PDB file of C-alpha atoms and ligand atoms in Angstrom:
ATOM      1  CA  MET A   1       0.000   0.000   0.000  1.00 40.00           C
ATOM      2  CA  SER A   2       1.427   3.422  -0.874  1.00 49.00           C
ATOM      3  CA  GLN A   3       1.690   5.978   1.876  1.00 48.00           C
ATOM      4  CA  ARG A   4      -1.049   8.047   0.154  1.00 48.00           C
ATOM      5  CA  GLU A   5      -3.495   5.133   0.452  1.00 56.00           C
ATOM      6  CA  VAL A   6      -3.155   4.947   4.248  1.00 59.00           C
ATOM      7  CA  HIS A   7      -6.074   6.927   5.661  1.00 79.00           C
ATOM      8  CA  VAL A   8      -5.484   8.326   9.059  1.00 93.00           C
ATOM      9  CA  LYS A   9      -7.952   9.991  11.387  1.00 97.00           C
ATOM     10  CA  ILE A  10      -6.617  12.782  13.574  1.00 98.00           C
ATOM     11  CA  ILE A  11      -8.317  13.447  16.901  1.00 98.00           C
ATOM     12  CA  LEU A  12      -7.376  17.003  17.810  1.00 98.00           C
ATOM     13  CA  ALA A  13      -7.499  17.481  21.572  1.00 98.00           C
ATOM     14  CA  ASN A  14      -8.998  20.601  23.150  1.00 98.00           C
ATOM     15  CA  PRO A  15      -7.781  22.250  25.243  1.00 98.00           C
ATOM     16  CA  ARG A  16      -4.177  22.098  24.028  1.00 98.00           C
ATOM     17  CA  GLY A  17      -1.279  24.489  23.567  1.00 98.00           C
ATOM     18  CA  PHE A  18      -0.792  27.938  25.024  1.00 97.00           C
ATOM     19  CA  CYS A  19      -2.114  28.572  28.529  1.00 97.00           C
ATOM     20  CA  ALA A  20      -2.864  31.994  30.002  1.00 98.00           C
ATOM     21  CA  GLY A  21       0.589  32.268  31.639  1.00 97.00           C
ATOM     22  CA  VAL A  22       2.429  31.491  28.414  1.00 97.00           C
ATOM     23  CA  ASN A  23       0.229  33.896  26.430  1.00 97.00           C
ATOM     24  CA  MET A  24       0.998  36.627  28.944  1.00 97.00           C
ATOM     25  CA  ALA A  25       4.769  35.919  28.952  1.00 97.00           C
ATOM     26  CA  ILE A  26       5.013  35.898  25.144  1.00 98.00           C
ATOM     27  CA  GLU A  27       2.893  39.024  24.796  1.00 97.00           C
ATOM     28  CA  SER A  28       5.089  40.688  27.431  1.00 98.00           C
ATOM     29  CA  LEU A  29       8.232  39.940  25.457  1.00 98.00           C
ATOM     30  CA  GLU A  30       6.650  41.154  22.208  1.00 97.00           C
ATOM     31  CA  ARG A  31       5.516  44.351  23.946  1.00 96.00           C
ATOM     32  CA  ALA A  32       8.935  44.889  25.554  1.00 97.00           C
ATOM     33  CA  LEU A  33      10.572  44.465  22.141  1.00 96.00           C
ATOM     34  CA  GLU A  34       8.252  47.128  20.694  1.00 95.00           C
ATOM     35  CA  LEU A  35       8.868  49.527  23.578  1.00 94.00           C
ATOM     36  CA  TYR A  36      12.558  49.067  24.260  1.00 95.00           C
ATOM     37  CA  GLY A  37      13.951  47.339  21.150  1.00 96.00           C
ATOM     38  CA  THR A  38      17.185  45.376  21.416  1.00 96.00           C
ATOM     39  CA  PRO A  39      19.363  44.593  23.236  1.00 94.00           C
ATOM     40  CA  LEU A  40      16.720  42.897  25.327  1.00 98.00           C
ATOM     41  CA  TYR A  41      17.538  40.069  27.693  1.00 98.00           C
ATOM     42  CA  VAL A  42      15.452  37.230  29.130  1.00 98.00           C
ATOM     43  CA  TYR A  43      16.523  35.286  32.183  1.00 97.00           C
ATOM     44  CA  HIS A  44      16.054  31.628  31.171  1.00 95.00           C
ATOM     45  CA  GLU A  45      13.829  30.604  28.274  1.00 95.00           C
ATOM     46  CA  ILE A  46      10.740  32.837  28.208  1.00 95.00           C
ATOM     47  CA  VAL A  47       8.736  29.581  28.006  1.00 95.00           C
ATOM     48  CA  HIS A  48      10.067  26.062  27.561  1.00 94.00           C
ATOM     49  CA  ASN A  49       9.586  25.798  23.817  1.00 96.00           C
ATOM     50  CA  ARG A  50      12.348  25.661  21.228  1.00 95.00           C
ATOM     51  CA  PRO A  51      10.449  27.205  18.247  1.00 96.00           C
ATOM     52  CA  VAL A  52       9.269  30.127  20.445  1.00 96.00           C
ATOM     53  CA  VAL A  53      12.768  30.767  21.811  1.00 97.00           C
ATOM     54  CA  ASP A  54      14.293  30.512  18.313  1.00 97.00           C
ATOM     55  CA  ARG A  55      11.769  33.015  16.919  1.00 97.00           C
ATOM     56  CA  PHE A  56      12.646  35.615  19.578  1.00 98.00           C
ATOM     57  CA  SER A  57      16.374  34.916  19.191  1.00 98.00           C
ATOM     58  CA  ARG A  58      16.039  35.764  15.484  1.00 97.00           C
ATOM     59  CA  HIS A  59      14.572  39.116  16.567  1.00 97.00           C
ATOM     60  CA  GLY A  60      17.635  39.855  18.668  1.00 97.00           C
ATOM     61  CA  VAL A  61      16.421  38.760  22.118  1.00 98.00           C
ATOM     62  CA  VAL A  62      19.254  37.290  24.198  1.00 98.00           C
ATOM     63  CA  PHE A  63      18.420  34.441  26.591  1.00 98.00           C
ATOM     64  CA  VAL A  64      20.778  34.079  29.553  1.00 97.00           C
ATOM     65  CA  ASN A  65      21.149  31.527  32.320  1.00 96.00           C
ATOM     66  CA  ASP A  66      23.250  33.811  34.506  1.00 97.00           C
ATOM     67  CA  ILE A  67      22.103  37.316  35.434  1.00 97.00           C
ATOM     68  CA  GLU A  68      25.752  38.424  35.388  1.00 96.00           C
ATOM     69  CA  GLU A  69      25.637  38.004  31.592  1.00 97.00           C
ATOM     70  CA  VAL A  70      23.203  40.938  31.354  1.00 98.00           C
ATOM     71  CA  PRO A  71      25.099  44.232  30.946  1.00 97.00           C
ATOM     72  CA  GLU A  72      24.614  46.790  33.726  1.00 97.00           C
ATOM     73  CA  GLY A  73      21.575  49.017  33.187  1.00 97.00           C
ATOM     74  CA  ALA A  74      20.028  46.769  30.480  1.00 97.00           C
ATOM     75  CA  THR A  75      16.429  45.528  30.335  1.00 97.00           C
ATOM     76  CA  VAL A  76      15.700  41.958  31.419  1.00 98.00           C
ATOM     77  CA  LEU A  77      12.500  39.916  31.490  1.00 98.00           C
ATOM     78  CA  TYR A  78      11.914  37.157  34.010  1.00 97.00           C
ATOM     79  CA  SER A  79      10.327  34.118  32.377  1.00 95.00           C
ATOM     80  CA  ALA A  80       6.905  32.586  33.104  1.00 95.00           C
ATOM     81  CA  HIS A  81       8.561  30.106  35.506  1.00 95.00           C
ATOM     82  CA  GLY A  82       9.514  32.764  38.042  1.00 96.00           C
ATOM     83  CA  VAL A  83      12.761  33.611  39.808  1.00 97.00           C
ATOM     84  CA  ALA A  84      14.208  33.412  43.310  1.00 97.00           C
ATOM     85  CA  PRO A  85      14.458  36.592  45.433  1.00 97.00           C
ATOM     86  CA  ALA A  86      18.274  36.414  45.333  1.00 97.00           C
ATOM     87  CA  LEU A  87      18.077  36.819  41.570  1.00 97.00           C
ATOM     88  CA  ARG A  88      16.014  39.995  41.952  1.00 97.00           C
ATOM     89  CA  VAL A  89      18.616  41.357  44.374  1.00 97.00           C
ATOM     90  CA  ALA A  90      21.410  40.566  41.897  1.00 97.00           C
ATOM     91  CA  ALA A  91      19.435  42.317  39.132  1.00 98.00           C
ATOM     92  CA  ASP A  92      18.974  45.414  41.346  1.00 97.00           C
ATOM     93  CA  ARG A  93      22.685  45.427  42.069  1.00 97.00           C
ATOM     94  CA  ARG A  94      23.347  45.558  38.318  1.00 97.00           C
ATOM     95  CA  ARG A  95      20.748  48.358  37.988  1.00 98.00           C
ATOM     96  CA  LEU A  96      18.747  46.297  35.509  1.00 98.00           C
ATOM     97  CA  ARG A  97      15.300  47.351  34.356  1.00 97.00           C
ATOM     98  CA  ALA A  98      13.476  44.125  35.297  1.00 97.00           C
ATOM     99  CA  ILE A  99      10.110  43.153  33.858  1.00 97.00           C
ATOM    100  CA  ASP A 100       8.467  40.284  35.665  1.00 97.00           C
ATOM    101  CA  ALA A 101       6.545  37.903  33.372  1.00 97.00           C
ATOM    102  CA  THR A 102       6.151  35.234  36.071  1.00 97.00           C
ATOM    103  CA  CYS A 103       2.840  33.390  35.723  1.00 97.00           C
ATOM    104  CA  PRO A 104       0.515  34.443  38.571  1.00 97.00           C
ATOM    105  CA  LEU A 105      -0.120  30.760  39.332  1.00 97.00           C
ATOM    106  CA  VAL A 106       3.606  30.295  39.976  1.00 97.00           C
ATOM    107  CA  THR A 107       3.618  33.438  42.122  1.00 97.00           C
ATOM    108  CA  LYS A 108       0.784  31.876  44.150  1.00 97.00           C
ATOM    109  CA  VAL A 109       3.103  28.951  45.036  1.00 97.00           C
ATOM    110  CA  HIS A 110       5.906  31.390  45.972  1.00 98.00           C
ATOM    111  CA  LEU A 111       3.542  33.241  48.324  1.00 97.00           C
ATOM    112  CA  GLU A 112       2.434  29.966  49.916  1.00 97.00           C
ATOM    113  CA  ALA A 113       6.080  29.011  50.467  1.00 98.00           C
ATOM    114  CA  ILE A 114       6.766  32.368  52.144  1.00 98.00           C
ATOM    115  CA  ARG A 115       3.674  32.033  54.370  1.00 97.00           C
ATOM    116  CA  PHE A 116       4.415  28.451  55.465  1.00 98.00           C
ATOM    117  CA  ALA A 117       8.071  29.280  56.160  1.00 98.00           C
ATOM    118  CA  ARG A 118       7.069  32.328  58.236  1.00 98.00           C
ATOM    119  CA  GLU A 119       4.698  30.147  60.252  1.00 98.00           C
ATOM    120  CA  GLY A 120       7.545  27.798  61.088  1.00 98.00           C
ATOM    121  CA  TYR A 121       6.677  24.912  58.760  1.00 98.00           C
ATOM    122  CA  THR A 122       9.194  22.774  56.934  1.00 98.00           C
ATOM    123  CA  ILE A 123       7.898  22.625  53.368  1.00 98.00           C
ATOM    124  CA  ILE A 124       8.007  19.453  51.282  1.00 98.00           C
ATOM    125  CA  LEU A 125       8.021  20.687  47.684  1.00 98.00           C
ATOM    126  CA  ILE A 126       6.861  18.054  45.202  1.00 98.00           C
ATOM    127  CA  GLY A 127       8.577  18.789  41.900  1.00 97.00           C
ATOM    128  CA  HIS A 128      11.394  18.078  39.483  1.00 96.00           C
ATOM    129  CA  GLU A 129      14.940  18.869  40.532  1.00 96.00           C
ATOM    130  CA  GLY A 130      16.585  21.547  38.421  1.00 95.00           C
ATOM    131  CA  HIS A 131      13.342  22.846  36.879  1.00 95.00           C
ATOM    132  CA  ASP A 132      13.323  26.673  36.701  1.00 94.00           C
ATOM    133  CA  GLU A 133      10.080  26.862  38.691  1.00 96.00           C
ATOM    134  CA  VAL A 134      11.419  24.622  41.476  1.00 97.00           C
ATOM    135  CA  ILE A 135      14.614  26.691  41.696  1.00 97.00           C
ATOM    136  CA  GLY A 136      12.554  29.893  41.958  1.00 97.00           C
ATOM    137  CA  THR A 137      10.157  28.549  44.600  1.00 98.00           C
ATOM    138  CA  THR A 138      12.971  27.009  46.665  1.00 98.00           C
ATOM    139  CA  GLY A 139      14.744  30.348  46.629  1.00 98.00           C
ATOM    140  CA  GLU A 140      11.872  31.912  48.603  1.00 98.00           C
ATOM    141  CA  ALA A 141      12.729  29.879  51.702  1.00 97.00           C
ATOM    142  CA  PRO A 142      15.849  27.805  50.971  1.00 97.00           C
ATOM    143  CA  ASP A 143      16.348  26.729  54.586  1.00 97.00           C
ATOM    144  CA  SER A 144      12.749  25.545  54.985  1.00 98.00           C
ATOM    145  CA  ILE A 145      12.184  23.600  51.752  1.00 98.00           C
ATOM    146  CA  ARG A 146      12.917  19.937  50.964  1.00 98.00           C
ATOM    147  CA  LEU A 147      12.320  18.641  47.445  1.00 98.00           C
ATOM    148  CA  VAL A 148      10.735  15.242  46.769  1.00 98.00           C
ATOM    149  CA  GLU A 149      10.230  13.753  43.316  1.00 97.00           C
ATOM    150  CA  SER A 150       8.660  10.395  44.175  1.00 97.00           C
ATOM    151  CA  SER A 151       7.089   8.243  46.889  1.00 97.00           C
ATOM    152  CA  GLU A 152      10.532   6.679  47.384  1.00 97.00           C
ATOM    153  CA  ASP A 153      11.853  10.137  48.283  1.00 98.00           C
ATOM    154  CA  VAL A 154       9.016  10.417  50.818  1.00 98.00           C
ATOM    155  CA  ASP A 155      10.132   7.115  52.413  1.00 96.00           C
ATOM    156  CA  ARG A 156      13.585   8.593  52.887  1.00 97.00           C
ATOM    157  CA  LEU A 157      12.341  11.713  54.730  1.00 97.00           C
ATOM    158  CA  ASP A 158      13.319  11.747  58.345  1.00 94.00           C
ATOM    159  CA  PHE A 159      11.346  14.087  60.586  1.00 95.00           C
ATOM    160  CA  PRO A 160      10.523  13.652  64.277  1.00 92.00           C
ATOM    161  CA  PRO A 161       6.905  12.694  65.129  1.00 86.00           C
ATOM    162  CA  GLY A 162       4.624  15.717  65.113  1.00 91.00           C
ATOM    163  CA  ALA A 163       7.046  17.885  63.086  1.00 96.00           C
ATOM    164  CA  ARG A 164       5.406  20.988  61.644  1.00 98.00           C
ATOM    165  CA  LEU A 165       5.188  20.064  57.965  1.00 98.00           C
ATOM    166  CA  ALA A 166       3.488  21.484  54.865  1.00 98.00           C
ATOM    167  CA  TYR A 167       3.578  20.436  51.237  1.00 98.00           C
ATOM    168  CA  LEU A 168       3.442  22.368  47.980  1.00 98.00           C
ATOM    169  CA  THR A 169       3.637  21.203  44.373  1.00 97.00           C
ATOM    170  CA  GLN A 170       5.173  22.414  41.135  1.00 97.00           C
ATOM    171  CA  THR A 171       2.363  23.736  38.905  1.00 96.00           C
ATOM    172  CA  THR A 172       2.862  21.363  35.976  1.00 94.00           C
ATOM    173  CA  LEU A 173       3.015  17.932  37.616  1.00 94.00           C
ATOM    174  CA  SER A 174       0.960  14.944  36.585  1.00 92.00           C
ATOM    175  CA  VAL A 175      -2.207  15.117  38.695  1.00 94.00           C
ATOM    176  CA  ASP A 176      -2.105  11.351  39.293  1.00 93.00           C
ATOM    177  CA  ASP A 177       1.601  11.252  40.248  1.00 93.00           C
ATOM    178  CA  ALA A 178       1.131  14.192  42.612  1.00 95.00           C
ATOM    179  CA  GLU A 179      -1.833  12.446  44.280  1.00 95.00           C
ATOM    180  CA  ILE A 180       0.280   9.348  44.877  1.00 96.00           C
ATOM    181  CA  ILE A 181       3.087  11.381  46.456  1.00 97.00           C
ATOM    182  CA  ILE A 182       0.678  13.477  48.561  1.00 97.00           C
ATOM    183  CA  GLY A 183      -0.955  10.210  49.701  1.00 97.00           C
ATOM    184  CA  ALA A 184       2.457   8.867  50.750  1.00 97.00           C
ATOM    185  CA  LEU A 185       3.178  12.094  52.641  1.00 97.00           C
ATOM    186  CA  ARG A 186      -0.174  11.973  54.454  1.00 96.00           C
ATOM    187  CA  ARG A 187       0.368   8.352  55.472  1.00 96.00           C
ATOM    188  CA  ARG A 188       3.841   9.037  56.872  1.00 96.00           C
ATOM    189  CA  PHE A 189       3.059  12.433  58.341  1.00 97.00           C
ATOM    190  CA  PRO A 190      -0.692  12.644  59.142  1.00 96.00           C
ATOM    191  CA  GLN A 191      -0.212  16.145  60.584  1.00 97.00           C
ATOM    192  CA  ILE A 192       1.034  17.566  57.248  1.00 98.00           C
ATOM    193  CA  VAL A 193      -0.934  20.512  55.845  1.00 98.00           C
ATOM    194  CA  GLY A 194      -1.260  21.637  52.226  1.00 96.00           C
ATOM    195  CA  PRO A 195      -2.251  24.696  50.236  1.00 94.00           C
ATOM    196  CA  SER A 196      -5.882  25.864  50.459  1.00 82.00           C
ATOM    197  CA  ARG A 197      -6.281  25.084  46.753  1.00 80.00           C
ATOM    198  CA  ASP A 198      -4.319  22.694  44.541  1.00 83.00           C
ATOM    199  CA  ASP A 199      -1.141  24.117  43.045  1.00 92.00           C
ATOM    200  CA  ILE A 200      -1.250  22.069  39.843  1.00 94.00           C
ATOM    201  CA  CYS A 201      -2.525  24.692  37.439  1.00 95.00           C
ATOM    202  CA  TYR A 202      -5.775  24.567  35.495  1.00 96.00           C
ATOM    203  CA  ALA A 203      -3.917  24.336  32.152  1.00 96.00           C
ATOM    204  CA  ALA A 204      -1.816  21.319  33.134  1.00 95.00           C
ATOM    205  CA  GLN A 205      -4.893  19.590  34.596  1.00 95.00           C
ATOM    206  CA  ASN A 206      -7.107  20.264  31.572  1.00 97.00           C
ATOM    207  CA  ARG A 207      -4.530  19.109  29.009  1.00 97.00           C
ATOM    208  CA  GLN A 208      -3.942  15.941  31.006  1.00 97.00           C
ATOM    209  CA  GLU A 209      -7.669  15.309  31.319  1.00 97.00           C
ATOM    210  CA  ALA A 210      -8.133  15.695  27.549  1.00 98.00           C
ATOM    211  CA  VAL A 211      -5.380  13.159  26.813  1.00 98.00           C
ATOM    212  CA  LYS A 212      -6.777  10.718  29.363  1.00 97.00           C
ATOM    213  CA  ASP A 213     -10.277  10.965  27.896  1.00 98.00           C
ATOM    214  CA  LEU A 214      -9.254  10.670  24.251  1.00 98.00           C
ATOM    215  CA  VAL A 215      -6.267   8.325  24.311  1.00 98.00           C
ATOM    216  CA  PRO A 216      -8.344   5.084  24.353  1.00 98.00           C
ATOM    217  CA  GLU A 217      -9.491   5.891  20.802  1.00 97.00           C
ATOM    218  CA  ALA A 218      -5.964   6.459  19.426  1.00 97.00           C
ATOM    219  CA  ASP A 219      -3.238   4.129  18.134  1.00 96.00           C
ATOM    220  CA  LEU A 220      -0.568   6.789  18.401  1.00 96.00           C
ATOM    221  CA  VAL A 221      -0.206  10.106  20.230  1.00 97.00           C
ATOM    222  CA  ILE A 222       1.744  13.131  19.037  1.00 98.00           C
ATOM    223  CA  VAL A 223       2.458  15.766  21.680  1.00 98.00           C
ATOM    224  CA  LEU A 224       3.817  19.010  20.283  1.00 98.00           C
ATOM    225  CA  GLY A 225       6.202  20.423  22.845  1.00 97.00           C
ATOM    226  CA  SER A 226       9.839  20.564  23.906  1.00 97.00           C
ATOM    227  CA  GLN A 227      11.761  17.937  25.835  1.00 96.00           C
ATOM    228  CA  ASN A 228      12.402  20.398  28.687  1.00 94.00           C
ATOM    229  CA  SER A 229       8.714  21.300  28.995  1.00 95.00           C
ATOM    230  CA  SER A 230       7.464  19.619  32.153  1.00 93.00           C
ATOM    231  CA  ASN A 231       3.757  19.759  31.308  1.00 95.00           C
ATOM    232  CA  SER A 232       4.384  18.446  27.755  1.00 96.00           C
ATOM    233  CA  MET A 233       6.411  15.523  29.107  1.00 96.00           C
ATOM    234  CA  ARG A 234       3.552  14.631  31.423  1.00 95.00           C
ATOM    235  CA  LEU A 235       1.137  14.433  28.457  1.00 97.00           C
ATOM    236  CA  ALA A 236       3.381  11.961  26.633  1.00 98.00           C
ATOM    237  CA  GLU A 237       3.819   9.937  29.842  1.00 97.00           C
ATOM    238  CA  ILE A 238       0.054   9.710  30.368  1.00 97.00           C
ATOM    239  CA  ALA A 239      -0.380   8.343  26.830  1.00 97.00           C
ATOM    240  CA  ARG A 240       2.406   5.789  27.383  1.00 97.00           C
ATOM    241  CA  SER A 241       0.941   4.754  30.724  1.00 96.00           C
ATOM    242  CA  GLN A 242      -2.191   3.750  28.778  1.00 96.00           C
ATOM    243  CA  GLY A 243      -0.050   1.499  26.555  1.00 96.00           C
ATOM    244  CA  LYS A 244       0.041   3.885  23.578  1.00 95.00           C
ATOM    245  CA  ARG A 245       3.066   4.978  21.600  1.00 94.00           C
ATOM    246  CA  ALA A 246       3.649   8.692  22.095  1.00 96.00           C
ATOM    247  CA  PHE A 247       6.034  11.155  20.487  1.00 96.00           C
ATOM    248  CA  LEU A 248       6.996  14.431  22.117  1.00 97.00           C
ATOM    249  CA  VAL A 249       8.271  16.616  19.268  1.00 97.00           C
ATOM    250  CA  ASP A 250       8.959  20.299  18.621  1.00 97.00           C
ATOM    251  CA  THR A 251       7.752  20.052  15.017  1.00 97.00           C
ATOM    252  CA  TYR A 252       6.365  17.465  12.586  1.00 96.00           C
ATOM    253  CA  ARG A 253       9.852  17.245  11.000  1.00 95.00           C
ATOM    254  CA  GLU A 254      10.862  14.912  13.825  1.00 95.00           C
ATOM    255  CA  ILE A 255       8.316  12.288  12.764  1.00 92.00           C
ATOM    256  CA  VAL A 256       8.737  12.287   8.974  1.00 90.00           C
ATOM    257  CA  ASP A 257      10.839   9.118   9.047  1.00 86.00           C
ATOM    258  CA  PHE A 258       8.335   7.268  11.202  1.00 84.00           C
ATOM    259  CA  PRO A 259       6.111   4.918   9.145  1.00 77.00           C
ATOM    260  CA  LEU A 260       2.440   5.072  10.130  1.00 82.00           C
ATOM    261  CA  ALA A 261       1.636   1.578   8.798  1.00 79.00           C
ATOM    262  CA  GLY A 262      -1.149   0.104  10.930  1.00 85.00           C
ATOM    263  CA  VAL A 263      -1.979   3.434  12.522  1.00 93.00           C
ATOM    264  CA  GLU A 264      -5.593   4.440  11.974  1.00 95.00           C
ATOM    265  CA  THR A 265      -6.108   7.132  14.585  1.00 97.00           C
ATOM    266  CA  VAL A 266      -3.607   9.706  15.817  1.00 97.00           C
ATOM    267  CA  LEU A 267      -4.325  11.862  18.846  1.00 98.00           C
ATOM    268  CA  ILE A 268      -2.663  15.273  18.579  1.00 98.00           C
ATOM    269  CA  THR A 269      -2.215  17.579  21.530  1.00 98.00           C
ATOM    270  CA  ALA A 270       0.264  20.263  22.548  1.00 98.00           C
ATOM    271  CA  GLY A 271       1.900  21.314  25.792  1.00 98.00           C
ATOM    272  CA  ALA A 272       1.064  24.668  27.373  1.00 97.00           C
ATOM    273  CA  SER A 273       4.141  26.311  25.840  1.00 96.00           C
ATOM    274  CA  ALA A 274       3.760  24.972  22.274  1.00 97.00           C
ATOM    275  CA  PRO A 275       2.413  27.391  19.644  1.00 97.00           C
ATOM    276  CA  GLU A 276      -0.651  26.465  17.578  1.00 98.00           C
ATOM    277  CA  GLU A 277       1.409  27.038  14.427  1.00 97.00           C
ATOM    278  CA  VAL A 278       3.417  23.833  15.023  1.00 97.00           C
ATOM    279  CA  VAL A 279       0.181  21.885  15.599  1.00 98.00           C
ATOM    280  CA  GLN A 280      -1.262  23.114  12.306  1.00 98.00           C
ATOM    281  CA  GLU A 281       1.969  22.285  10.430  1.00 98.00           C
ATOM    282  CA  CYS A 282       1.775  18.752  11.820  1.00 97.00           C
ATOM    283  CA  ILE A 283      -1.844  18.400  10.671  1.00 97.00           C
ATOM    284  CA  VAL A 284      -1.022  19.660   7.164  1.00 97.00           C
ATOM    285  CA  TYR A 285       1.851  17.170   6.973  1.00 96.00           C
ATOM    286  CA  LEU A 286      -0.411  14.244   7.938  1.00 95.00           C
ATOM    287  CA  GLN A 287      -3.104  15.431   5.531  1.00 95.00           C
ATOM    288  CA  GLU A 288      -0.708  15.719   2.612  1.00 94.00           C
ATOM    289  CA  ARG A 289       1.137  12.494   3.278  1.00 91.00           C
ATOM    290  CA  TYR A 290      -1.639  10.242   4.610  1.00 91.00           C
ATOM    291  CA  GLY A 291      -4.867  11.954   3.526  1.00 92.00           C
ATOM    292  CA  ALA A 292      -5.664  12.501   7.189  1.00 94.00           C
ATOM    293  CA  VAL A 293      -9.066  13.796   8.264  1.00 96.00           C
ATOM    294  CA  VAL A 294      -9.395  15.892  11.398  1.00 97.00           C
ATOM    295  CA  GLU A 295     -11.945  15.546  14.182  1.00 98.00           C
ATOM    296  CA  SER A 296     -11.719  18.271  16.805  1.00 98.00           C
ATOM    297  CA  ARG A 297     -12.799  17.156  20.287  1.00 98.00           C
ATOM    298  CA  THR A 298     -13.328  19.481  23.239  1.00 98.00           C
ATOM    299  CA  VAL A 299     -13.062  17.946  26.682  1.00 97.00           C
ATOM    300  CA  ARG A 300     -13.157  21.231  28.598  1.00 96.00           C
ATOM    301  CA  GLU A 301     -13.588  24.934  27.781  1.00 96.00           C
ATOM    302  CA  GLU A 302     -10.981  27.437  28.985  1.00 97.00           C
ATOM    303  CA  HIS A 303     -11.540  31.173  29.452  1.00 95.00           C
ATOM    304  CA  VAL A 304      -8.525  32.256  31.497  1.00 97.00           C
ATOM    305  CA  SER A 305      -6.316  35.252  30.806  1.00 97.00           C
ATOM    306  CA  PHE A 306      -3.735  37.188  32.808  1.00 97.00           C
ATOM    307  CA  PRO A 307      -2.858  40.887  32.543  1.00 96.00           C
ATOM    308  CA  LEU A 308       0.550  42.052  31.308  1.00 97.00           C
ATOM    309  CA  PRO A 309       3.147  42.879  33.992  1.00 95.00           C
ATOM    310  CA  ARG A 310       2.621  46.278  35.615  1.00 88.00           C
ATOM    311  CA  GLU A 311       5.823  47.651  34.019  1.00 83.00           C
ATOM    312  CA  LEU A 312       4.338  47.132  30.553  1.00 91.00           C
ATOM    313  CA  ARG A 313       0.738  48.024  31.432  1.00 82.00           C
ATOM    314  CA  VAL A 314       1.510  51.597  32.495  1.00 61.00           C
ATOM    315  CA  LEU A 315       3.030  52.256  29.077  1.00 50.00           C
ATOM    316  CA  THR A 316       0.159  50.832  26.987  1.00 47.00           C
TER     317      THR A 316
HETATM  318  S1  LIG B 401       1.330  25.959  32.671  1.00 62.24           S
HETATM  319 FE1  LIG B 401       0.061  26.860  34.306  1.00 62.24          FE
HETATM  320  S2  LIG B 401       1.516  27.643  35.784  1.00 62.24           S
HETATM  321 FE2  LIG B 401       2.655  27.294  33.880  1.00 62.24          FE
HETATM  322  S3  LIG B 401       2.591  29.258  32.802  1.00 62.24           S
HETATM  323 FE3  LIG B 401       0.818  28.076  32.118  1.00 62.24          FE
HETATM  324  S4  LIG B 401      -0.893  28.714  33.449  1.00 62.24           S
HETATM  325 FE4  LIG B 401       1.021  29.344  34.443  1.00 62.24          FE
END
């Protein structure tokens, strides 16, 4: 059978792609470029997505991993993942004009960390070591925070009975994995307290829910997103945990060599930092090569938006 005779159905998951925090961060960078031009610096990737970062790099934006790389007096944006207070102090010392594009849902976790630490709690932060968000949150109360990544890490915690403990989570975890770890914490430390509302953000939860609902109908899952995007990784993991093959790719170009023989239905979704443009390119590729037909399926509606940072709002 020629490749053109293979007919593939695409189930297009909704919601997918950009969340309110990513929209705000990208719009902030576009606005800052308009207002201040280049050189313009961003501390860490503005969002964890290669095509987005490449597009801004082509426009002269410089992404740095060390604030000391930003020349004194220059303009710097903090990414959607947030930064530690020590970083803000270092930026002040260099007299940088700092624009804070931290997602408000990440800021919420920072504020909870500050509150728990002030009240004398030791905070168990459930998250992924080295992730920008975890580094930023830990920096709010470095002496009071312990990171756990799994139930095994919980088993290794050693606190005296009755210790004053609280837990927080990274915003983009798998809901199911987080529940398992929180369950392990509650069993070992029944006195542990948590945030008043879940920290896993609406966007991560909704994208996971859509994959969970739709994956039984698919033979293969394509997640548009970058390898360093936590929420995108979780989507691919959920598909694999249901026994389905799943690719996490920045663009369709990464799957052109993969034969779709035997595949009738492909579920397409995108992480919260992946632009719709790469989703549409992937669909066009599957249509042209396999005569794919698209069925759009909405599992949940989203109507969330966040305002631009104050520094940019006053100038609009
Ligand atoms: S994934 Fe959630 S926490 Fe992260 S930027 Fe988007 S809305 Fe904010």
